[in-house]
Amino acid sequence: MISKGSASQSRKTNMQDKVRDLTTRIEDGVKELRSSDRYAELLRFQAKLPSYSFRNCLLLLQQTQGQATAVMGFEAWKKVGRYVKKGEHGLAIIAPTPYEVKTKEEKVDENGRKILSADGTPELEDTVERRIGFKVTYVYDVAQTEGKELPSLTKRLQGDVKDYDHIMEAIERISPVPIYLEPVDGAANGYYSPVTRRIVVDSDLEQKHKVHTAFHELGHAVLDDGGFDEGKEREEKEIEAESVSFVLLNHALGDEITPEEAGEYSFGYVSSYSSDDSLPEFKKLLGTIQKVSCDLIQKYDEALEDVRLEHAEELAYQIKDGYLHLKKREGGYEYAVYDHGGNVLASAYLESDMRIDEAAKVIMKQEQKNVYDMKEIDIRYFENLLADEKAKRERLADDIKCCLTDGGYVVTAEQILQELTGSGERDNLQKLLELAKDDNHEAVELQARVEKMFPYYIEETPSVAESKAPKLTA
């Protein structure tokens, strides 16, 4: 017998292996991206972007709260197929403005000596002096424009998530700070503020990317709270948070996303903060990424299970001798116990306001069942199982009806179904079917079984010697 401790250790080992595999995918994905045509196209576009002085960078930082990503002038955006949106206000920067000033200067010869006129005064000549002035001009961030899609290393995730509400609630429960869904200006998808102690996720994102962003900012918050970020550069912090998000997203969404799909955003994001193709920052941070990811997966799974059970309206369990199904009703739970054939053995109502899984344990005790034999099963699987068993019973009843009708008995499939109230009765009917199909059956034995099983339908009981078979009518 496997102990609970060894089973728990096995799950932990499997989780660590999964995390290691996913972090390896990050490294491989980033390296592959950096050698792709997509990366080369991005470098060509970045070469077209103007570089700004330190003073202008400060101005842009103040006006956009650090959200600006690609900034150019009105005409420059038009050249790459994008146009400033109507109503957008430009970002003010200081632009150099060259101008010319006409002056007169003394002439000099090839040796640099002044050339004098006939009256002994220096000769003068007209010259143009070029000077640099400054003026305020306006530029626009890419978020203020629309038009041709720009080359990018990252692609936002698209699509809905099956258990989106439960997943987001579980993330919030394990977060050290509150999480809010709000519109976010600029190109950012969200942010974590250590000053205001809050996480904001852009409410305009699609569900998959909301979950991704929530995990990313959760990574920032946990790494910050745990002291992992102390003394690290911004690039290192971003690589850590995005890598943690990639691992958690793949774990949380399971079959709803592939590592390749998640990598459409994460690989490019990590690459943009890496100094070169060898990914020295990522390798340096790998231990922290794996540790934090493992810890958060464990906390997330526990939180998600709590959320799921708190919101569950209906559950089904496999038990030792069948199944237990319970459904929330006003003030309590309606439940039924089934045998393995889908036949109801007991049903009742439990008045209770406790959580549904706790109510199931109380019901098991009331029905004198062992709570340690309970194993939750998917409600859809349970419903399909009942439907399959019902279909089997109907087919069995129809087969018996056909055989008995051929033998001279008058009985409907519905009447036969009324006898299918338990697995024992079903077994008896199965034997009856086999007997009725046997051309060499003993008439006495068949008649005895029919009389026993359908006493309320027999109008007359002919003698065994009669050749006419007994008739059963509704």
CSV table of C-alpha atoms in Angstrom, one decimal:
chain,number,residue,atom,x,y,z
A,1,MET,CA,0.0,0.0,0.0
A,2,ILE,CA,1.3,3.5,-0.9
A,3,SER,CA,1.4,5.9,2.0
A,4,LYS,CA,0.0,9.4,1.8
A,5,GLY,CA,3.5,10.7,2.4
A,6,SER,CA,5.1,8.8,-0.5
A,7,ALA,CA,2.2,9.8,-2.8
A,8,SER,CA,2.6,13.5,-1.8
A,9,GLN,CA,6.4,13.2,-2.5
A,10,SER,CA,5.7,11.6,-5.9
A,11,ARG,CA,3.4,14.5,-6.9
A,12,LYS,CA,6.0,17.0,-5.7
A,13,THR,CA,8.7,15.3,-7.8
A,14,ASN,CA,6.4,15.2,-10.9
A,15,MET,CA,5.7,18.9,-10.5
A,16,GLN,CA,9.4,19.7,-10.2
A,17,ASP,CA,10.1,17.7,-13.4
A,18,LYS,CA,7.3,19.6,-15.2
A,19,VAL,CA,8.7,23.0,-14.1
A,20,ARG,CA,12.2,22.0,-15.2
A,21,ASP,CA,10.8,20.9,-18.6
A,22,LEU,CA,8.9,24.2,-19.1
A,23,THR,CA,11.9,26.4,-18.1
A,24,THR,CA,14.0,24.4,-20.6
A,25,ARG,CA,11.4,25.2,-23.3
A,26,ILE,CA,11.8,28.9,-22.5
A,27,GLU,CA,15.5,28.8,-23.2
A,28,ASP,CA,15.1,26.8,-26.4
A,29,GLY,CA,12.2,29.0,-27.5
A,30,VAL,CA,14.1,32.2,-27.1
A,31,LYS,CA,17.2,30.9,-28.9
A,32,GLU,CA,15.1,29.7,-31.8
A,33,LEU,CA,13.3,33.1,-31.9
A,34,ARG,CA,16.5,35.0,-32.0
A,35,SER,CA,17.6,33.1,-35.2
A,36,SER,CA,14.3,33.6,-36.9
A,37,ASP,CA,13.2,36.0,-39.8
A,38,ARG,CA,10.7,37.5,-37.3
A,39,TYR,CA,13.6,38.7,-35.1
A,40,ALA,CA,15.5,40.1,-38.1
A,41,GLU,CA,12.4,42.0,-39.2
A,42,LEU,CA,12.1,43.5,-35.8
A,43,LEU,CA,15.8,44.7,-35.8
A,44,ARG,CA,15.2,46.3,-39.1
A,45,PHE,CA,12.2,48.2,-37.8
A,46,GLN,CA,14.1,49.3,-34.6
A,47,ALA,CA,16.9,50.7,-36.7
A,48,LYS,CA,14.3,53.2,-38.1
A,49,LEU,CA,13.3,54.5,-34.7
A,50,PRO,CA,14.9,57.7,-33.6
A,51,SER,CA,17.1,57.8,-30.6
A,52,TYR,CA,16.4,60.4,-28.0
A,53,SER,CA,18.6,62.3,-25.7
A,54,PHE,CA,18.6,61.7,-21.9
A,55,ARG,CA,16.6,64.9,-21.4
A,56,ASN,CA,13.9,63.8,-23.9
A,57,CYS,CA,13.8,60.3,-22.4
A,58,LEU,CA,13.0,61.9,-19.0
A,59,LEU,CA,10.3,64.0,-20.6
A,60,LEU,CA,8.7,61.0,-22.3
A,61,LEU,CA,8.9,59.1,-19.0
A,62,GLN,CA,7.1,61.8,-17.1
A,63,GLN,CA,4.3,62.1,-19.8
A,64,THR,CA,3.6,58.4,-20.2
A,65,GLN,CA,4.4,57.1,-16.7
A,66,GLY,CA,7.0,54.9,-18.3
A,67,GLN,CA,4.5,53.2,-20.7
A,68,ALA,CA,5.9,54.5,-24.0
A,69,THR,CA,7.5,51.8,-26.2
A,70,ALA,CA,8.1,53.1,-29.8
A,71,VAL,CA,7.9,56.9,-30.3
A,72,MET,CA,8.1,58.8,-33.6
A,73,GLY,CA,6.8,62.0,-35.2
A,74,PHE,CA,3.5,62.3,-37.2
A,75,GLU,CA,5.2,62.0,-40.6
A,76,ALA,CA,7.6,59.3,-39.5
A,77,TRP,CA,4.6,57.1,-38.5
A,78,LYS,CA,3.0,57.6,-41.9
A,79,LYS,CA,6.1,56.3,-43.6
A,80,VAL,CA,5.7,52.9,-41.9
A,81,GLY,CA,2.0,52.7,-42.7
A,82,ARG,CA,0.6,53.9,-39.4
A,83,TYR,CA,-1.5,57.0,-38.6
A,84,VAL,CA,-2.1,59.0,-35.4
A,85,LYS,CA,-5.6,58.3,-34.0
A,86,LYS,CA,-8.0,61.2,-34.0
A,87,GLY,CA,-8.0,63.1,-30.8
A,88,GLU,CA,-4.6,61.9,-29.6
A,89,HIS,CA,-2.4,64.5,-28.0
A,90,GLY,CA,1.3,64.6,-28.9
A,91,LEU,CA,4.1,64.1,-26.4
A,92,ALA,CA,6.3,67.1,-26.1
A,93,ILE,CA,10.0,66.8,-26.6
A,94,ILE,CA,12.9,69.3,-27.2
A,95,ALA,CA,14.0,69.1,-30.8
A,96,PRO,CA,17.2,70.7,-32.2
A,97,THR,CA,16.6,73.4,-34.7
A,98,PRO,CA,19.5,74.5,-36.9
A,99,TYR,CA,19.6,78.0,-38.3
A,100,GLU,CA,22.0,80.4,-40.1
A,101,VAL,CA,23.3,83.8,-39.1
A,102,LYS,CA,25.0,86.1,-41.7
A,103,THR,CA,28.1,87.8,-40.4
A,104,LYS,CA,31.2,89.6,-41.7
A,105,GLU,CA,34.6,88.2,-40.9
A,106,GLU,CA,38.1,89.4,-41.6
A,107,LYS,CA,39.8,87.8,-44.6
A,108,VAL,CA,43.0,85.8,-44.0
A,109,ASP,CA,45.6,84.4,-46.4
A,110,GLU,CA,46.8,80.9,-46.7
A,111,ASN,CA,49.1,81.4,-43.7
A,112,GLY,CA,46.4,82.7,-41.6
A,113,ARG,CA,47.5,86.4,-41.7
A,114,LYS,CA,45.0,89.1,-42.1
A,115,ILE,CA,44.6,90.7,-45.5
A,116,LEU,CA,44.7,94.4,-45.4
A,117,SER,CA,43.0,96.9,-47.8
A,118,ALA,CA,44.8,99.9,-49.3
A,119,ASP,CA,44.0,102.1,-46.3
A,120,GLY,CA,45.5,99.5,-44.0
A,121,THR,CA,42.3,98.2,-42.5
A,122,PRO,CA,41.4,94.5,-42.5
A,123,GLU,CA,39.4,93.4,-45.5
A,124,LEU,CA,36.0,91.8,-44.6
A,125,GLU,CA,33.9,89.1,-46.3
A,126,ASP,CA,30.3,87.8,-45.9
A,127,THR,CA,30.0,84.5,-44.1
A,128,VAL,CA,27.1,82.3,-42.9
A,129,GLU,CA,27.4,80.8,-39.4
A,130,ARG,CA,25.4,77.7,-38.6
A,131,ARG,CA,23.9,77.5,-35.2
A,132,ILE,CA,21.7,75.1,-33.2
A,133,GLY,CA,18.6,76.2,-31.4
A,134,PHE,CA,15.9,74.2,-29.7
A,135,LYS,CA,12.1,74.2,-29.9
A,136,VAL,CA,9.2,72.1,-28.6
A,137,THR,CA,7.9,69.5,-31.0
A,138,TYR,CA,5.5,66.6,-30.6
A,139,VAL,CA,5.9,62.9,-31.1
A,140,TYR,CA,3.5,60.0,-30.6
A,141,ASP,CA,3.8,56.5,-29.1
A,142,VAL,CA,2.8,53.5,-31.1
A,143,ALA,CA,-0.2,53.0,-28.8
A,144,GLN,CA,-1.5,56.4,-30.1
A,145,THR,CA,-1.4,55.1,-33.7
A,146,GLU,CA,-3.3,52.6,-35.9
A,147,GLY,CA,-2.7,51.0,-39.2
A,148,LYS,CA,-0.2,48.4,-40.5
A,149,GLU,CA,0.9,45.9,-37.9
A,150,LEU,CA,4.4,46.4,-36.7
A,151,PRO,CA,6.9,43.6,-36.4
A,152,SER,CA,7.0,42.4,-32.8
A,153,LEU,CA,8.6,39.7,-30.8
A,154,THR,CA,5.5,39.2,-28.7
A,155,LYS,CA,1.9,38.3,-29.7
A,156,ARG,CA,-0.9,38.7,-27.2
A,157,LEU,CA,-2.8,35.5,-26.4
A,158,GLN,CA,-6.2,35.2,-27.8
A,159,GLY,CA,-9.3,33.3,-26.7
A,160,ASP,CA,-11.5,32.5,-23.7
A,161,VAL,CA,-10.7,30.2,-20.8
A,162,LYS,CA,-13.1,27.5,-19.6
A,163,ASP,CA,-12.8,28.1,-15.9
A,164,TYR,CA,-11.7,31.7,-16.2
A,165,ASP,CA,-13.6,33.1,-13.1
A,166,HIS,CA,-12.4,30.3,-10.9
A,167,ILE,CA,-8.8,30.6,-12.1
A,168,MET,CA,-8.7,34.4,-11.6
A,169,GLU,CA,-10.2,34.0,-8.1
A,170,ALA,CA,-7.6,31.4,-7.2
A,171,ILE,CA,-4.8,33.7,-8.4
A,172,GLU,CA,-6.1,36.6,-6.3
A,173,ARG,CA,-6.3,34.3,-3.2
A,174,ILE,CA,-2.6,33.5,-3.4
A,175,SER,CA,-1.5,37.0,-4.3
A,176,PRO,CA,0.1,39.1,-1.5
A,177,VAL,CA,-1.7,42.2,-2.9
A,178,PRO,CA,-5.2,42.8,-4.3
A,179,ILE,CA,-5.7,42.3,-8.1
A,180,TYR,CA,-7.9,44.7,-10.0
A,181,LEU,CA,-9.2,44.6,-13.6
A,182,GLU,CA,-9.0,48.2,-15.0
A,183,PRO,CA,-8.3,49.9,-18.3
A,184,VAL,CA,-4.5,50.4,-18.7
A,185,ASP,CA,-3.1,53.2,-20.8
A,186,GLY,CA,-0.3,52.6,-23.3
A,187,ALA,CA,1.1,49.3,-24.5
A,188,ALA,CA,1.4,47.7,-21.0
A,189,ASN,CA,-0.9,44.8,-20.2
A,190,GLY,CA,-0.8,45.5,-16.5
A,191,TYR,CA,1.5,46.4,-13.6
A,192,TYR,CA,2.4,45.7,-10.0
A,193,SER,CA,3.0,48.7,-7.8
A,194,PRO,CA,5.1,48.0,-4.6
A,195,VAL,CA,4.2,51.5,-3.5
A,196,THR,CA,0.4,51.2,-3.6
A,197,ARG,CA,0.5,47.5,-3.0
A,198,ARG,CA,-1.8,46.5,-5.8
A,199,ILE,CA,-1.8,44.6,-9.2
A,200,VAL,CA,-3.8,45.9,-12.1
A,201,VAL,CA,-4.6,43.8,-15.2
A,202,ASP,CA,-5.9,45.5,-18.3
A,203,SER,CA,-9.6,44.8,-18.5
A,204,ASP,CA,-9.6,45.1,-22.3
A,205,LEU,CA,-7.4,42.0,-22.8
A,206,GLU,CA,-8.8,38.6,-23.9
A,207,GLN,CA,-9.3,36.1,-21.1
A,208,LYS,CA,-6.1,34.0,-21.9
A,209,HIS,CA,-3.9,37.1,-21.8
A,210,LYS,CA,-5.6,38.4,-18.6
A,211,VAL,CA,-4.7,35.1,-16.9
A,212,HIS,CA,-1.2,35.4,-18.3
A,213,THR,CA,-0.8,39.0,-17.1
A,214,ALA,CA,-2.2,38.1,-13.7
A,215,PHE,CA,0.5,35.4,-13.3
A,216,HIS,CA,3.2,37.8,-14.6
A,217,GLU,CA,2.3,40.5,-12.1
A,218,LEU,CA,1.8,37.9,-9.3
A,219,GLY,CA,5.4,36.8,-10.1
A,220,HIS,CA,6.6,40.4,-9.6
A,221,ALA,CA,4.7,40.7,-6.3
A,222,VAL,CA,5.9,37.4,-4.8
A,223,LEU,CA,9.5,37.9,-5.9
A,224,ASP,CA,9.4,41.4,-4.4
A,225,ASP,CA,7.8,40.3,-1.2
A,226,GLY,CA,10.1,37.3,-0.8
A,227,GLY,CA,13.2,39.5,-1.2
A,228,PHE,CA,14.3,37.7,-4.4
A,229,ASP,CA,14.4,41.0,-6.3
A,230,GLU,CA,16.8,42.8,-4.0
A,231,GLY,CA,19.7,44.3,-5.9
A,232,LYS,CA,18.5,43.1,-9.3
A,233,GLU,CA,18.3,45.2,-12.4
A,234,ARG,CA,14.9,45.7,-14.1
A,235,GLU,CA,15.9,43.3,-16.9
A,236,GLU,CA,16.4,40.5,-14.5
A,237,LYS,CA,13.1,41.2,-12.7
A,238,GLU,CA,11.2,41.1,-16.0
A,239,ILE,CA,12.8,37.8,-17.1
A,240,GLU,CA,12.0,36.2,-13.7
A,241,ALA,CA,8.3,37.3,-13.7
A,242,GLU,CA,7.7,36.3,-17.3
A,243,SER,CA,9.3,32.9,-16.9
A,244,VAL,CA,7.2,32.3,-13.8
A,245,SER,CA,4.1,33.3,-15.7
A,246,PHE,CA,4.9,31.0,-18.6
A,247,VAL,CA,5.2,28.0,-16.2
A,248,LEU,CA,2.1,28.8,-14.3
A,249,LEU,CA,0.0,29.6,-17.4
A,250,ASN,CA,0.8,26.2,-18.9
A,251,HIS,CA,0.0,24.4,-15.6
A,252,ALA,CA,-3.3,26.3,-15.0
A,253,LEU,CA,-4.7,26.1,-18.6
A,254,GLY,CA,-3.6,22.5,-19.3
A,255,ASP,CA,-5.0,21.3,-22.6
A,256,GLU,CA,-6.3,24.8,-23.4
A,257,ILE,CA,-2.9,26.0,-24.3
A,258,THR,CA,0.4,24.6,-25.6
A,259,PRO,CA,3.9,25.7,-24.6
A,260,GLU,CA,4.3,26.9,-28.2
A,261,GLU,CA,1.2,29.1,-28.0
A,262,ALA,CA,2.2,30.5,-24.6
A,263,GLY,CA,5.7,31.1,-26.1
A,264,GLU,CA,4.3,33.4,-28.8
A,265,TYR,CA,4.4,36.0,-26.1
A,266,SER,CA,6.8,34.8,-23.4
A,267,PHE,CA,9.8,33.8,-25.6
A,268,GLY,CA,9.8,37.2,-27.2
A,269,TYR,CA,9.4,39.0,-23.9
A,270,VAL,CA,12.3,37.2,-22.3
A,271,SER,CA,14.4,37.7,-25.4
A,272,SER,CA,13.8,41.5,-25.3
A,273,TYR,CA,15.3,41.7,-21.8
A,274,SER,CA,18.3,39.4,-22.6
A,275,SER,CA,21.7,40.9,-23.4
A,276,ASP,CA,22.8,38.3,-25.9
A,277,ASP,CA,21.9,35.0,-27.5
A,278,SER,CA,23.5,33.0,-24.7
A,279,LEU,CA,20.8,34.3,-22.3
A,280,PRO,CA,23.2,34.8,-19.3
A,281,GLU,CA,20.5,36.6,-17.2
A,282,PHE,CA,18.0,33.7,-17.7
A,283,LYS,CA,20.6,31.1,-16.7
A,284,LYS,CA,21.6,33.1,-13.6
A,285,LEU,CA,18.0,33.3,-12.5
A,286,LEU,CA,16.9,29.8,-13.3
A,287,GLY,CA,17.1,28.5,-9.8
A,288,THR,CA,14.9,31.2,-8.4
A,289,ILE,CA,12.4,30.8,-11.3
A,290,GLN,CA,12.0,27.1,-10.7
A,291,LYS,CA,11.7,27.4,-6.9
A,292,VAL,CA,9.1,30.2,-7.0
A,293,SER,CA,7.2,28.4,-9.8
A,294,CYS,CA,7.0,25.2,-7.8
A,295,ASP,CA,5.8,27.0,-4.6
A,296,LEU,CA,3.2,29.0,-6.5
A,297,ILE,CA,1.8,25.9,-8.4
A,298,GLN,CA,1.2,24.2,-5.1
A,299,LYS,CA,-0.5,27.2,-3.6
A,300,TYR,CA,-2.5,27.8,-6.7
A,301,ASP,CA,-3.8,24.2,-6.9
A,302,GLU,CA,-5.0,24.3,-3.3
A,303,ALA,CA,-6.7,27.7,-3.8
A,304,LEU,CA,-8.3,26.5,-7.1
A,305,GLU,CA,-9.7,23.4,-5.4
A,306,ASP,CA,-11.2,25.5,-2.6
A,307,VAL,CA,-12.7,27.9,-5.1
A,308,ARG,CA,-14.2,25.1,-7.2
A,309,LEU,CA,-15.8,23.4,-4.2
A,310,GLU,CA,-17.2,26.6,-2.8
A,311,HIS,CA,-18.9,27.3,-6.0
A,312,ALA,CA,-19.9,23.8,-6.9
A,313,GLU,CA,-23.6,23.1,-7.4
A,314,GLU,CA,-23.3,19.4,-8.1
A,315,LEU,CA,-20.8,16.6,-7.4
A,316,ALA,CA,-20.5,12.9,-8.1
A,317,TYR,CA,-18.4,10.4,-6.4
A,318,GLN,CA,-17.4,6.8,-7.1
A,319,ILE,CA,-17.8,4.8,-3.9
A,320,LYS,CA,-17.1,1.2,-3.0
A,321,ASP,CA,-20.4,-0.3,-4.1
A,322,GLY,CA,-21.5,2.3,-6.6
A,323,TYR,CA,-21.9,6.1,-6.9
A,324,LEU,CA,-23.0,9.1,-4.9
A,325,HIS,CA,-24.6,12.1,-6.6
A,326,LEU,CA,-25.6,15.3,-4.8
A,327,LYS,CA,-27.0,18.6,-6.0
A,328,LYS,CA,-27.4,21.8,-4.2
A,329,ARG,CA,-31.0,22.9,-3.5
A,330,GLU,CA,-32.4,25.7,-1.4
A,331,GLY,CA,-31.3,25.1,2.2
A,332,GLY,CA,-29.4,21.9,1.5
A,333,TYR,CA,-28.6,19.1,-0.8
A,334,GLU,CA,-30.6,16.5,-2.7
A,335,TYR,CA,-28.8,13.2,-3.1
A,336,ALA,CA,-29.0,9.7,-4.4
A,337,VAL,CA,-26.9,6.6,-4.0
A,338,TYR,CA,-26.6,4.3,-7.0
A,339,ASP,CA,-25.3,0.8,-7.6
A,340,HIS,CA,-22.7,0.0,-10.3
A,341,GLY,CA,-25.6,-0.6,-12.7
A,342,GLY,CA,-27.0,2.9,-12.2
A,343,ASN,CA,-29.9,1.8,-10.2
A,344,VAL,CA,-31.0,4.0,-7.3
A,345,LEU,CA,-30.4,2.4,-3.9
A,346,ALA,CA,-31.3,5.3,-1.7
A,347,SER,CA,-32.3,9.0,-2.1
A,348,ALA,CA,-33.0,11.8,0.3
A,349,TYR,CA,-32.5,15.5,1.2
A,350,LEU,CA,-29.8,16.8,3.6
A,351,GLU,CA,-30.6,20.2,5.2
A,352,SER,CA,-27.2,21.9,5.5
A,353,ASP,CA,-25.3,25.0,4.6
A,354,MET,CA,-21.9,23.4,4.7
A,355,ARG,CA,-19.6,23.1,1.6
A,356,ILE,CA,-20.7,20.5,-0.8
A,357,ASP,CA,-17.7,18.2,-0.3
A,358,GLU,CA,-18.3,18.3,3.5
A,359,ALA,CA,-22.0,17.5,2.9
A,360,ALA,CA,-21.0,14.5,0.9
A,361,LYS,CA,-19.0,13.1,3.8
A,362,VAL,CA,-22.0,13.6,6.1
A,363,ILE,CA,-24.3,11.8,3.7
A,364,MET,CA,-21.8,8.9,3.4
A,365,LYS,CA,-21.9,8.5,7.2
A,366,GLN,CA,-25.7,8.6,7.2
A,367,GLU,CA,-25.8,5.9,4.6
A,368,GLN,CA,-23.3,3.9,6.6
A,369,LYS,CA,-20.6,4.2,3.9
A,370,ASN,CA,-16.9,4.6,4.4
A,371,VAL,CA,-15.8,8.2,3.6
A,372,TYR,CA,-12.3,6.9,2.7
A,373,ASP,CA,-13.8,5.0,-0.3
A,374,MET,CA,-14.9,8.3,-1.9
A,375,LYS,CA,-13.3,9.4,-5.2
A,376,GLU,CA,-14.7,12.4,-7.0
A,377,ILE,CA,-15.6,11.8,-10.7
A,378,ASP,CA,-16.4,14.2,-13.5
A,379,ILE,CA,-20.1,15.0,-13.4
A,380,ARG,CA,-20.3,14.6,-17.2
A,381,TYR,CA,-18.8,11.2,-16.9
A,382,PHE,CA,-21.3,10.3,-14.3
A,383,GLU,CA,-24.2,11.5,-16.4
A,384,ASN,CA,-23.0,9.6,-19.4
A,385,LEU,CA,-22.6,6.5,-17.2
A,386,LEU,CA,-26.3,6.7,-16.1
A,387,ALA,CA,-27.4,7.3,-19.7
A,388,ASP,CA,-25.4,4.2,-20.8
A,389,GLU,CA,-26.9,2.1,-18.1
A,390,LYS,CA,-30.4,3.3,-18.9
A,391,ALA,CA,-29.9,2.4,-22.6
A,392,LYS,CA,-28.6,-1.1,-21.6
A,393,ARG,CA,-31.7,-1.7,-19.5
A,394,GLU,CA,-34.0,-0.6,-22.3
A,395,ARG,CA,-32.2,-2.9,-24.8
A,396,LEU,CA,-32.4,-5.8,-22.3
A,397,ALA,CA,-36.2,-5.2,-21.7
A,398,ASP,CA,-36.8,-5.0,-25.4
A,399,ASP,CA,-35.0,-8.2,-26.1
A,400,ILE,CA,-36.9,-10.0,-23.3
A,401,LYS,CA,-40.2,-8.7,-24.6
A,402,CYS,CA,-39.4,-9.9,-28.1
A,403,CYS,CA,-38.5,-13.4,-26.9
A,404,LEU,CA,-41.6,-13.7,-24.6
A,405,THR,CA,-43.9,-12.4,-27.4
A,406,ASP,CA,-42.5,-15.1,-29.7
A,407,GLY,CA,-43.2,-17.6,-27.0
A,408,GLY,CA,-46.8,-16.6,-26.7
A,409,TYR,CA,-46.5,-14.2,-23.7
A,410,VAL,CA,-48.1,-10.8,-23.8
A,411,VAL,CA,-45.9,-8.3,-22.0
A,412,THR,CA,-44.5,-4.8,-22.9
A,413,ALA,CA,-41.0,-3.5,-22.6
A,414,GLU,CA,-42.3,-0.8,-20.1
A,415,GLN,CA,-43.6,-3.6,-17.8
A,416,ILE,CA,-40.3,-5.3,-17.9
A,417,LEU,CA,-38.5,-2.1,-17.1
A,418,GLN,CA,-40.6,-1.7,-14.0
A,419,GLU,CA,-38.9,-4.9,-12.8
A,420,LEU,CA,-35.4,-3.5,-13.4
A,421,THR,CA,-35.2,-1.8,-10.0
A,422,GLY,CA,-32.0,-3.3,-8.8
A,423,SER,CA,-28.9,-5.2,-10.0
A,424,GLY,CA,-30.3,-8.5,-8.6
A,425,GLU,CA,-33.6,-8.2,-10.6
A,426,ARG,CA,-31.6,-7.2,-13.6
A,427,ASP,CA,-29.5,-10.3,-13.3
A,428,ASN,CA,-32.7,-12.4,-13.0
A,429,LEU,CA,-34.1,-10.8,-16.2
A,430,GLN,CA,-30.8,-11.5,-17.9
A,431,LYS,CA,-31.2,-15.2,-17.0
A,432,LEU,CA,-34.8,-15.1,-18.2
A,433,LEU,CA,-33.7,-13.7,-21.5
A,434,GLU,CA,-31.1,-16.4,-21.9
A,435,LEU,CA,-33.8,-19.0,-21.0
A,436,ALA,CA,-36.4,-17.6,-23.4
A,437,LYS,CA,-33.8,-17.7,-26.2
A,438,ASP,CA,-33.0,-21.3,-25.6
A,439,ASP,CA,-35.1,-23.6,-27.9
A,440,ASN,CA,-34.6,-26.5,-25.5
A,441,HIS,CA,-35.7,-24.7,-22.4
A,442,GLU,CA,-38.0,-26.4,-19.9
A,443,ALA,CA,-41.5,-24.9,-20.1
A,444,VAL,CA,-41.9,-25.4,-16.3
A,445,GLU,CA,-38.8,-23.4,-15.5
A,446,LEU,CA,-39.7,-20.6,-17.9
A,447,GLN,CA,-43.3,-20.4,-16.6
A,448,ALA,CA,-42.1,-20.4,-13.0
A,449,ARG,CA,-39.8,-17.5,-13.6
A,450,VAL,CA,-42.4,-15.5,-15.5
A,451,GLU,CA,-45.0,-16.0,-12.8
A,452,LYS,CA,-42.5,-15.0,-10.1
A,453,MET,CA,-41.3,-11.8,-12.0
A,454,PHE,CA,-44.7,-10.7,-13.4
A,455,PRO,CA,-47.3,-11.7,-10.8
A,456,TYR,CA,-49.4,-8.6,-11.4
A,457,TYR,CA,-49.7,-9.1,-15.1
A,458,ILE,CA,-50.8,-12.8,-15.3
A,459,GLU,CA,-54.5,-13.2,-16.1
A,460,GLU,CA,-54.5,-17.0,-16.1
A,461,THR,CA,-52.1,-19.7,-15.1
A,462,PRO,CA,-52.4,-22.6,-17.5
A,463,SER,CA,-51.2,-26.1,-16.6
A,464,VAL,CA,-47.8,-27.2,-17.5
A,465,ALA,CA,-49.3,-29.8,-19.8
A,466,GLU,CA,-51.1,-27.2,-22.0
A,467,SER,CA,-49.3,-26.3,-25.2
A,468,LYS,CA,-50.6,-22.8,-25.1
A,469,ALA,CA,-48.1,-20.5,-23.3
A,470,PRO,CA,-49.4,-18.3,-20.4
A,471,LYS,CA,-50.4,-14.8,-21.4
A,472,LEU,CA,-49.4,-11.7,-19.5
A,473,THR,CA,-51.4,-8.5,-20.1
A,474,ALA,CA,-51.0,-5.0,-18.8
